[in-house]
């Protein structure tokens, strides 16, 4: 069909297109412009003996044509082009026959890199379609059948048939084929290139990531100058980091065969999700089964309306046309619908094919509302995949041994058990423990004697004052006192030791019966115990669970005496510190305590009557304990709303009646429970992943989710706890209901503000191990490890992102005060991505006893802290440890902290449907310059979507250059 194409009838043109398509599927396609798009309506299929069947627009059987010359452009009145048909059965048969075990292994390693230890292949499905995830509307990462003609031509390098519409094939007839691979750790979908005769085209090793230089033709696929210009245009646009990473960073260069770049420099586009982070598997009707329908985006998971049409097809077509026009390449769009406005859009009617099989599968993630969708080639493959996901993604909460964290080290553990037959624990070197109680409390100095107290009439002699706190080493050694507490605890010296604390500095004989009675009055036996204390005075942070008060107003003399002992010991420590003139900024000495006006300024008039007692007096009081103020010796901070604390009385719990607890006061801080946290997280995740959210009201919508408000409440409570400890030198007792959700968050954040050591990488890991892992936080229950959605009840039971919320609070501090932290936002981002992955055993189980005794986590799994420390580029280059240590407590004005709380867009919008995270400039043709972290061996590079960390050292160096330049000019 040469020059007379303009006079052809519509039926003749359709026959020619079908012939060329059949020729390409049988390996006889020409080397010109690639195969054409399929005609409208049902596609031809092979009949018996490989003979082609009747086409819908012909009354005769088409014979296999000879390779045709380059097609002529269609007539001006030709109908709009349709999406290409899926590769014919002949092509897939040839491709599958070439996919032997060795080729599959090479293909997987090419796309995913070297697999992790213990990561074995469970399932390999070839030829999957309808591939995309929740970020598809703005990243365009998906299979060819979900892309518009213009975008597919731009990304695939597809040839043009004269009308500019790409068909997904290169100049030699190569196609992009997607496959689904499931391992013990993850499910991954990635695309690869295959020639028309079914040969897999693996990318050449060591392809350059530099877009400015290319490596020439590879595997017989030539370079297309027009397509290179498209890709350069795409890479130079001010799109999001995710878009740049998907289409620029991992590209094999403009001359390579891997037109569709992928993650990690592999030349493949990869969508992957850890199996443990899958919350549900849904079967749906495959879009490819909608016979005669132009492909549109699949229905949004969980809805009946689907994605707005302008975001899934029309907008992509217009973008593809716009890109091609910008570089002088003509592209036609198959849709004439208007562009989508900013907000929701209506849908045209989308009839489904009658009798369609549920070939589509949607994987819903626990993390951030992400979803991944694909369609299998057959109903058998779909059922096989669905059963595999149900088996390996949801082993059940009683089968933790099936999680990948244990599988990754199983061979090493089994080898150790063979060496020591009959041993209770495997003979394997455990990972290093970050929180060693006596070592950590020794670093804090809370157990050391307070020396230097002057002796009256002693001629300058000093007396040693024993520490106000004592270690409880034996009472909970076997976790009999409290099963969810660490084996070593710290309490008030006069209460935990017999004979009023008589004995050496290390303690003496413990009063275990008394401690058991104290623990019995608290929920889950979680009585008050110290987690951090000052080496100078009595200011300290304590934690517990709610008391068992009930509607009858039950009391416990042992619990009352125990809390009174905490206040008394702190008061003696403060008096001794004042005598040594080491009382700190809250000391009673003249000029040591800041003026009330300064304290009122940093409080921002938030709860200032409680934070600054005695403001009504002349000049204010000199301090609570050290300056003759009111006799408040213990501050009880209840994290719950008061109404919730009162409601818990109906269940036999409640809160402390300060009339019975001498020298103590109590305040409520209104932080919501796990159900409120889960609801707010679902709202903010849904907002960030929704393609129809209004950007004009974005800030209002984010605040409306309630998530930023919860972050502010937690940060405010932590700041006030640190204020009481630092300025008022008070012991602070923090508790909520059961003492392991909000009670883990607030004390840990308060310690970040008080202790510079916890703002280092080593110290932060110690802090998390101490306050979340050792003192107990139900990671398994809150994260739902090994369980799917609704397996804990209709209201999703006890699931809640408590630890992720804590990491978000830490991000707020790091984001506002980066120079005070050794780690940066990218460290926190990578940590947050492994909360649900179950790749490491660090964040598994609920308490120290389960980790150390029951599951032997440190012997059987790898450690997330060691992994993070091995990743280069996560440390903050502007951190000055000496300056941070000299600064001591980080107590910024509270209004400053709360007013600068922002949405962690790098985290919550990572898989969003709209571009949110700003792009980076195309420096030196490499993308992005500081947002890709090269992980250790067996790990592909990770795209971290954080870039707002300015290199202050470089800025200061440039300032110095300008200064010397100015000085030199003045000298002349």
Short mmCIF file of C-alpha atoms in Angstrom, two decimals, residues 10 66 103 109 224 237 273 305 542 570 655 698 722 845 869:
data_model
loop_
_atom_site.label_atom_id
_atom_site.label_comp_id
_atom_site.label_asym_id
_atom_site.label_seq_id
_atom_site.Cartn_x
_atom_site.Cartn_y
_atom_site.Cartn_z
CA UNK A 10 -11.85 3.01 5.11
CA UNK A 66 5.19 -10.22 2.98
CA UNK A 103 16.47 -16.26 31.03
CA UNK A 109 18.26 -9.83 38.29
CA UNK A 224 15.24 7.48 17.33
CA UNK A 237 10.20 19.83 32.70
CA UNK A 273 5.44 -3.76 47.25
CA UNK A 305 -16.90 5.53 39.85
CA UNK A 542 8.67 8.43 84.20
CA UNK A 570 13.52 14.44 93.40
CA UNK A 655 -6.93 8.40 86.69
CA UNK A 698 -5.22 21.89 49.86
CA UNK A 722 10.61 18.67 78.74
CA UNK A 845 6.86 -8.39 68.40
CA UNK A 869 23.98 2.85 59.08
#
